[in-house]
Amino acid sequence: MPDTSARDLQGTRVLVTRPRAQARQLAQRIEDAGGSAVLLPSIEIAGPADETTLNEVIDRLPSFDIAIFISPNAVHQALHAIDERIGGLPKNLRIGAVGAGTARALTEQGNPVDIAPQTHFRS
């Protein structure tokens, strides 16, 4: 029996609203399935315009018990800022992740997750 699943979107145009940097993989999958991806990013992921408050929180991280990350984007943005400011997450800090993708992003960056829901996770 031939595999027709690779062409399930034949003739279908799909609007992809993910941030530009994250849209390419989804667009490729749509096109691989025979569809046409139309990129229209509806959100841009960027750091804060004023980093004062962020830096104040980073400076206090060693006194925190837990840090909870809500998305892979938050992981990448926060870890970059934390690394630049204090050289990484404090060793005493427990790490929480809202979902599997967030936990994976943390683990890939060398930060094992202590707390993560197994079901019903949403940011």
PDB file of C-alpha atoms in Angstrom:
ATOM      1  CA  MET A   1       0.000   0.000   0.000  1.00  0.00           C
ATOM      2  CA  PRO A   2       1.561   3.378  -0.965  1.00  0.00           C
ATOM      3  CA  ASP A   3       2.193   5.975   1.718  1.00  0.00           C
ATOM      4  CA  THR A   4      -0.146   8.882   0.958  1.00  0.00           C
ATOM      5  CA  SER A   5       0.348  10.657   4.296  1.00  0.00           C
ATOM      6  CA  ALA A   6       3.277  12.645   2.883  1.00  0.00           C
ATOM      7  CA  ARG A   7       0.888  14.434   0.497  1.00  0.00           C
ATOM      8  CA  ASP A   8      -2.103  15.009   2.800  1.00  0.00           C
ATOM      9  CA  LEU A   9      -1.939  18.794   2.382  1.00  0.00           C
ATOM     10  CA  GLN A  10      -1.777  18.788  -1.421  1.00  0.00           C
ATOM     11  CA  GLY A  11      -3.249  22.057  -2.681  1.00  0.00           C
ATOM     12  CA  THR A  12      -3.718  23.519   0.815  1.00  0.00           C
ATOM     13  CA  ARG A  13      -2.309  26.897   1.860  1.00  0.00           C
ATOM     14  CA  VAL A  14      -1.422  27.128   5.565  1.00  0.00           C
ATOM     15  CA  LEU A  15      -0.833  30.375   7.405  1.00  0.00           C
ATOM     16  CA  VAL A  16       2.114  29.985   9.813  1.00  0.00           C
ATOM     17  CA  THR A  17       2.080  32.625  12.557  1.00  0.00           C
ATOM     18  CA  ARG A  18       4.999  31.356  14.663  1.00  0.00           C
ATOM     19  CA  PRO A  19       7.968  33.678  15.218  1.00  0.00           C
ATOM     20  CA  ARG A  20      10.105  33.889  12.066  1.00  0.00           C
ATOM     21  CA  ALA A  21      13.054  31.944  13.515  1.00  0.00           C
ATOM     22  CA  GLN A  22      10.755  29.107  14.604  1.00  0.00           C
ATOM     23  CA  ALA A  23       8.517  28.979  11.540  1.00  0.00           C
ATOM     24  CA  ARG A  24      10.974  27.349   9.129  1.00  0.00           C
ATOM     25  CA  GLN A  25      10.694  23.795  10.503  1.00  0.00           C
ATOM     26  CA  LEU A  26       6.884  23.882  10.500  1.00  0.00           C
ATOM     27  CA  ALA A  27       6.817  25.443   7.024  1.00  0.00           C
ATOM     28  CA  GLN A  28       9.095  22.686   5.734  1.00  0.00           C
ATOM     29  CA  ARG A  29       6.831  19.986   7.183  1.00  0.00           C
ATOM     30  CA  ILE A  30       3.791  21.620   5.544  1.00  0.00           C
ATOM     31  CA  GLU A  31       5.557  21.748   2.192  1.00  0.00           C
ATOM     32  CA  ASP A  32       6.786  18.156   2.570  1.00  0.00           C
ATOM     33  CA  ALA A  33       3.125  17.185   2.987  1.00  0.00           C
ATOM     34  CA  GLY A  34       2.231  18.924  -0.283  1.00  0.00           C
ATOM     35  CA  GLY A  35       0.944  22.166   1.182  1.00  0.00           C
ATOM     36  CA  SER A  36       2.037  25.726   0.689  1.00  0.00           C
ATOM     37  CA  ALA A  37       3.253  27.556   3.799  1.00  0.00           C
ATOM     38  CA  VAL A  38       2.547  31.271   4.048  1.00  0.00           C
ATOM     39  CA  LEU A  39       4.740  32.863   6.720  1.00  0.00           C
ATOM     40  CA  LEU A  40       3.138  35.677   8.706  1.00  0.00           C
ATOM     41  CA  PRO A  41       4.862  35.918  12.093  1.00  0.00           C
ATOM     42  CA  SER A  42       2.446  37.327  14.659  1.00  0.00           C
ATOM     43  CA  ILE A  43       4.926  37.565  17.515  1.00  0.00           C
ATOM     44  CA  GLU A  44       8.575  38.449  17.918  1.00  0.00           C
ATOM     45  CA  ILE A  45      10.703  36.964  20.686  1.00  0.00           C
ATOM     46  CA  ALA A  46      13.001  39.622  22.128  1.00  0.00           C
ATOM     47  CA  GLY A  47      14.663  40.499  25.375  1.00  0.00           C
ATOM     48  CA  PRO A  48      13.460  43.363  27.554  1.00  0.00           C
ATOM     49  CA  ALA A  49      14.076  46.922  26.337  1.00  0.00           C
ATOM     50  CA  ASP A  50      15.287  47.821  29.835  1.00  0.00           C
ATOM     51  CA  GLU A  51      17.259  45.079  31.591  1.00  0.00           C
ATOM     52  CA  THR A  52      17.317  46.774  35.010  1.00  0.00           C
ATOM     53  CA  THR A  53      14.611  44.627  36.612  1.00  0.00           C
ATOM     54  CA  LEU A  54      15.907  41.476  34.934  1.00  0.00           C
ATOM     55  CA  ASN A  55      19.411  42.123  36.275  1.00  0.00           C
ATOM     56  CA  GLU A  56      18.049  42.769  39.769  1.00  0.00           C
ATOM     57  CA  VAL A  57      16.273  39.395  39.727  1.00  0.00           C
ATOM     58  CA  ILE A  58      19.332  37.611  38.335  1.00  0.00           C
ATOM     59  CA  ASP A  59      21.472  39.117  41.088  1.00  0.00           C
ATOM     60  CA  ARG A  60      19.041  37.683  43.681  1.00  0.00           C
ATOM     61  CA  LEU A  61      18.865  34.175  42.145  1.00  0.00           C
ATOM     62  CA  PRO A  62      21.245  32.640  44.724  1.00  0.00           C
ATOM     63  CA  SER A  63      18.664  33.460  47.421  1.00  0.00           C
ATOM     64  CA  PHE A  64      15.795  31.765  45.529  1.00  0.00           C
ATOM     65  CA  ASP A  65      14.628  28.209  46.181  1.00  0.00           C
ATOM     66  CA  ILE A  66      13.236  27.533  42.698  1.00  0.00           C
ATOM     67  CA  ALA A  67      13.128  29.072  39.217  1.00  0.00           C
ATOM     68  CA  ILE A  68      10.262  28.036  36.943  1.00  0.00           C
ATOM     69  CA  PHE A  69      10.666  28.317  33.186  1.00  0.00           C
ATOM     70  CA  ILE A  70       7.524  28.535  31.059  1.00  0.00           C
ATOM     71  CA  SER A  71       8.785  27.932  27.519  1.00  0.00           C
ATOM     72  CA  PRO A  72      11.827  26.987  25.473  1.00  0.00           C
ATOM     73  CA  ASN A  73      12.056  30.647  24.432  1.00  0.00           C
ATOM     74  CA  ALA A  74      12.150  31.679  28.089  1.00  0.00           C
ATOM     75  CA  VAL A  75      14.904  29.130  28.706  1.00  0.00           C
ATOM     76  CA  HIS A  76      17.091  30.455  25.901  1.00  0.00           C
ATOM     77  CA  GLN A  77      16.525  34.119  26.733  1.00  0.00           C
ATOM     78  CA  ALA A  78      16.929  33.729  30.492  1.00  0.00           C
ATOM     79  CA  LEU A  79      19.900  31.367  30.481  1.00  0.00           C
ATOM     80  CA  HIS A  80      21.783  33.665  28.131  1.00  0.00           C
ATOM     81  CA  ALA A  81      21.174  36.647  30.431  1.00  0.00           C
ATOM     82  CA  ILE A  82      21.987  34.612  33.561  1.00  0.00           C
ATOM     83  CA  ASP A  83      25.203  33.250  32.065  1.00  0.00           C
ATOM     84  CA  GLU A  84      26.343  36.735  31.093  1.00  0.00           C
ATOM     85  CA  ARG A  85      25.453  38.248  34.469  1.00  0.00           C
ATOM     86  CA  ILE A  86      26.444  35.589  37.049  1.00  0.00           C
ATOM     87  CA  GLY A  87      27.986  32.734  35.076  1.00  0.00           C
ATOM     88  CA  GLY A  88      25.062  30.302  35.196  1.00  0.00           C
ATOM     89  CA  LEU A  89      22.286  29.117  37.447  1.00  0.00           C
ATOM     90  CA  PRO A  90      23.189  28.803  41.149  1.00  0.00           C
ATOM     91  CA  LYS A  91      23.839  25.193  42.185  1.00  0.00           C
ATOM     92  CA  ASN A  92      21.333  25.378  45.080  1.00  0.00           C
ATOM     93  CA  LEU A  93      18.482  26.484  42.787  1.00  0.00           C
ATOM     94  CA  ARG A  94      15.782  23.922  41.982  1.00  0.00           C
ATOM     95  CA  ILE A  95      14.556  24.075  38.381  1.00  0.00           C
ATOM     96  CA  GLY A  96      10.927  23.818  37.292  1.00  0.00           C
ATOM     97  CA  ALA A  97       9.623  23.470  33.739  1.00  0.00           C
ATOM     98  CA  VAL A  98       6.034  23.937  32.574  1.00  0.00           C
ATOM     99  CA  GLY A  99       6.187  21.390  29.751  1.00  0.00           C
ATOM    100  CA  ALA A 100       8.221  18.759  27.973  1.00  0.00           C
ATOM    101  CA  GLY A 101       9.738  21.174  25.442  1.00  0.00           C
ATOM    102  CA  THR A 102      10.818  23.507  28.213  1.00  0.00           C
ATOM    103  CA  ALA A 103      12.318  20.639  30.203  1.00  0.00           C
ATOM    104  CA  ARG A 104      14.157  19.442  27.107  1.00  0.00           C
ATOM    105  CA  ALA A 105      15.578  22.932  26.449  1.00  0.00           C
ATOM    106  CA  LEU A 106      16.826  23.168  30.033  1.00  0.00           C
ATOM    107  CA  THR A 107      18.370  19.700  29.994  1.00  0.00           C
ATOM    108  CA  GLU A 108      20.053  20.317  26.636  1.00  0.00           C
ATOM    109  CA  GLN A 109      21.720  23.362  28.207  1.00  0.00           C
ATOM    110  CA  GLY A 110      23.010  21.286  31.120  1.00  0.00           C
ATOM    111  CA  ASN A 111      20.349  22.207  33.670  1.00  0.00           C
ATOM    112  CA  PRO A 112      18.507  19.134  34.955  1.00  0.00           C
ATOM    113  CA  VAL A 113      14.852  19.728  35.782  1.00  0.00           C
ATOM    114  CA  ASP A 114      13.648  19.000  39.313  1.00  0.00           C
ATOM    115  CA  ILE A 115       9.941  19.661  38.854  1.00  0.00           C
ATOM    116  CA  ALA A 116       7.761  19.285  35.747  1.00  0.00           C
ATOM    117  CA  PRO A 117       4.132  18.255  35.293  1.00  0.00           C
ATOM    118  CA  GLN A 118       3.615  14.927  33.570  1.00  0.00           C
ATOM    119  CA  THR A 119       0.196  15.820  32.144  1.00  0.00           C
ATOM    120  CA  HIS A 120      -1.972  18.887  31.538  1.00  0.00           C
ATOM    121  CA  PHE A 121       0.839  21.393  31.138  1.00  0.00           C
ATOM    122  CA  ARG A 122       0.248  24.720  29.455  1.00  0.00           C
ATOM    123  CA  SER A 123       2.015  28.038  29.809  1.00  0.00           C
TER     124      SER A 123
END
